[in-house]
Amino acid sequence: MKGVCVKINLKMAFPEFQKEYQKLNKAQKQAVDTIYGPLLVVAGPGSGKTQILSLRVANILQKTDTLAGNILCLTFTDSAAANMRERLRQIIGRDAFRVAIHTFHSFGVEIINRHPEFFYNGADFSPADELAQREILNSVVETLNYNDPLNKIEGEFGQTRLKSIKDAITDLKKGGLTPEEFSAVINYNEKELETLNSLFQTVFSDRISKKTITEATKLVAKIQKIKFTNDFPVSFFKPIHELILNSLTQAITDCATELTKPITAWKNKWLKRNENGDLSFTNLTKTTELKSLANIYKLYIQAMRDRGYFDFDDMLLDTIQAVQTNKVLAYELQEQYQFILVDEFQDTNNAQMRLLDLIAQSKISPNEPNLMAVGDDDQAIYKFQGAELSNILEFKDRYGAETIVMAENYRSTSFILDFAEKIIKQVEERLEGRIKGLNKKLTAVNPARSGGEITLKSFPTDIHEYHWIAETVQNLIAKNEPLNEIAIIAKEHKILRRVATQLLAIGISTAYEQQRNVLEQPHILQIVKISEFLLSQSDDHLPEIFSYPFWELNREEIWKISLNARNNKITWLEEIKNNGSQKFKDIANFLIELSSIAQYETLEHVLDELIGRPVSLMIIGDTYRPDVEQKRLTKFNSPFRDFYFGQDSLKRDPQSYLLFLSALRIFYSALKEYRQGELLKISDIVEFTRLRQKHKLPLADQTPFGDIKNAVNLLTAHKAKGQEFNSVFITSCQNEIWAKNRGRRGLSFPENLPITPAGDSQDDQLRLFYVAITRSKRNLFISAHQTNESGKRSSLLNFVPESFENATDSPSEESVASLESALSDFYRPPLVTSEKTLLRTYLENYKIKPTHLNNFLDISQGRGGPQTFFEQNILLFPQTQASYLSFGSAIHETIKNIYSFLKNHGELPEFKIIESWLESYLKDKRLNSRDFNQYFEKGKDVLKIYIERNKNNFSSSDLIEVDFNNQGVVLDNASLSGRIDKIKILNPGTVDVYDLKTGGLLKKWETANADDAVKAYKNKNQLGFYKLLIENSTDFSKYKVNRGILEFIETDPKENPILELEFDKDFIARLTKLIQVVYSKITNLDFPDVSKYSPDIKGIFEFEEELVNSK
């Protein structure tokens, strides 16, 4: 059923679909109408591919009996996925949220989350951050023999080739190669090359001449007769002898017009002298090194598994292995995703291609999947070296896919397209040269795109160039060009930073996702320095520590203490004790006391004291337990938090507040990931910082701040992909920048493993420049400078086909002077006076969860309601989880493992295995020794009772810890998410939903006890929320929820642990309205004052009533 075209019955179409379909050109309609079978769409820039993808999904839904959840759309960035879903929502409405729209990575995550029993033997593994990966790899390399080729020392710090090895392993994973497959390829290559080596030595040992060409022709014929084995270990790569033969044959052919140059170039690429002076294949000389890499790769994977880790690139590789080895999983995925659409197909790597191939297979038509691939080889800027066309050509050849070319451009003027054509025609490897009759020449068809200009200017220096860009932007704005329709595109971030200073100097706002190193933020440095003192109590740290602004100490007194300590040859602490003011003494005593506590207390709790968080915030969780309230460890309340994050700070300086908070949150998060499962002490914060500095690993914060919808866009060419602007500036167009090779990578792969990222060839450089040019709708400004910042001459970009105009525009003295202040302000976010404008970045793609709803509504004593919700759930102020909540998490994770074991083995695990899981999860929570021992003993008792009580109720069909984040649940305009503890399938159309509870038993829904009344209210909301999640989700909407059940795990064996809830229609309708209203309040940053309500269940009901009745 190849490329079956289904004509549209417009009377049956979605109304918006009919309207948009009528606007399509012939090629676009063909792409939308061709529903069944494999289809390749070659879509040039600005040809409307996002619209085509969306309309084709709509067409599938209206012309087949396919459900929205049976359609899979794959793209490359989260923003592209969000744009596709929004476009689809405009056409088909709420069903858009049920279509599976993913990046390849999020798709892998979704498969692992939904089928945990097929991964890591059902155990919970955690993502390893960059530091953990580097440290684990370092531990592997340290085990190598001293003469191992990859154990050589290099670099200023005397390190091994750690970064080169890590980069190579990343390439292997993206290439879809396991350690075993990579090792097999290296061994296979070695055998083939040893077979060929002596033959090639005979022909190529002497200087290249015409005779060499004749002998090489005979050699090709001879090799073609050799019977090589057909068992090449990896089907999606080719044996190396094929590449040698094909390339040599081509070189011989080229010699007909270029004499001996091609054969000389071939020899230089493939052959070299070894240490004995003998000619040998270059790949043979690398064999020992590559075998070492294969060994390291294998050991690294095992070490990661032993520590319960995976990394970002493992997600796809592990998913591929699971689908390949588990037919049940493969069939389920193939059955679910009956139609697949892939965007940016030219940038797919081999791992992504392997997964796609596995999912697209069908028992009915294995070679004719309903698979649409949309791509453009001219925009391949993320592909592997030498493989820009392979996936597209392989897709076409393998499936016999029909090919549609979309070359009508709706974005740009004809002048810009003509200029872009001159660039892309210089690319040697294009589809036009590989597919007969293919014509990709773009045609401007948008009548609204008229006028505009193309300007090419060259300046004496970068300052002149960037000044001209800033003034030209200013002139465009004066002519009413919207700021967000202007983009400045550069090859490198450092150039964007320099341009930004010019724009800031004249008051123009910029939108630039700059990376800030958290470890360079002043308040983080202060935490680290104080930690160093707590560890060492070294007097040398105190002058700096006492100068920190949050202490609000008198500067004169600081100098006096410093002078007296030096003159009297005593320590600062002694001088403060003898002559310091009471405030100085209090701080000194606090530091001494905290230093003593830090010797035995966990890092998290020491940081709590250091930051000075109020106790009330430390105990907020899903369950309020005043009986186990967290106590302070010190008498002194640190002013750190109030100084940087006090109640007035957000309103007074929202930018600094959010910048500092974002850094603090990322810092806490990184510390939690550091050495997972180990108990951290204050020494670890110092070691964590030292190791990041040693490995040159910044702790990046890319949180955007500012009104990015009303600012000039600063983008790298890679980041600009998929975007469009009315006016585009392409800056610093010199060979040293746009046509610069990155230099030799530390480790290279054989030619039959084209898995090194592209970017060094001229074709790669031309494609990237082409992408930058085709972002422009109307105005294109290309600029360069002739002398770089070091004073060296810089050559203009050689592949720009037109001449640059020499310009001498000079910045005024005033603008040069203003650059100094602009440089100092660059790392601050752009000035925005509106607090809400800044905070909206926190709410992009927000989804409300059951705990969010309850936290917003709960105004009972000590809870806080909307304002506390704002700080804890939106601003996400970092806080240590109370120990009883950590216990509850460990119990839930252990129960999840029990069910995974049951699904894998058909029986319950022995209790000693369960006990080991509980111990491991409690260790992950990093409780102090007292709490760990208490909760470990308690947990064993709780789980014994739970298992004994449920031994006849465990079922492998029960769904555990089901995540609804990617289930597209929407109520009106409110997006919902959440995680359900257990879903028990009663029959093909009905389920019960369970919430497993640690903590005190709730015996009935109606109660006079004040605390239990609030608990009952929140639990009813939670179970009702779960019902709405299931019945409005992509994958579970076929079920109706029969009952909601609370199951209390900590109950006495003699007590009934179950509390059931029969859902009332009026309750669900009211809850639906309440969720929609609260969602609207949150996304509009409307957090009402609730002081007029009593802090009890009566006040909660009154607050709820007001919300439900609000407009």
Short mmCIF file of N, CA and C in Angstrom, two decimals, residues 553-560:
data_model
loop_
_atom_site.label_atom_id
_atom_site.label_comp_id
_atom_site.label_asym_id
_atom_site.label_seq_id
_atom_site.Cartn_x
_atom_site.Cartn_y
_atom_site.Cartn_z
N LEU A 553 26.91 43.96 58.63
CA LEU A 553 27.84 44.39 59.69
C LEU A 553 28.44 45.76 59.36
N ASN A 554 28.85 46.44 60.39
CA ASN A 554 29.47 47.75 60.23
C ASN A 554 30.87 47.58 59.65
N ARG A 555 31.13 48.24 58.51
CA ARG A 555 32.42 48.07 57.84
C ARG A 555 33.59 48.55 58.70
N GLU A 556 33.33 49.61 59.43
CA GLU A 556 34.39 50.15 60.27
C GLU A 556 34.81 49.15 61.33
N GLU A 557 33.82 48.46 61.91
CA GLU A 557 34.15 47.48 62.95
C GLU A 557 34.89 46.29 62.37
N ILE A 558 34.57 45.91 61.11
CA ILE A 558 35.30 44.81 60.46
C ILE A 558 36.78 45.17 60.33
N TRP A 559 37.04 46.41 59.89
CA TRP A 559 38.43 46.84 59.75
C TRP A 559 39.14 46.90 61.11
N LYS A 560 38.41 47.32 62.11
CA LYS A 560 38.99 47.42 63.45
C LYS A 560 39.39 46.03 63.97
#
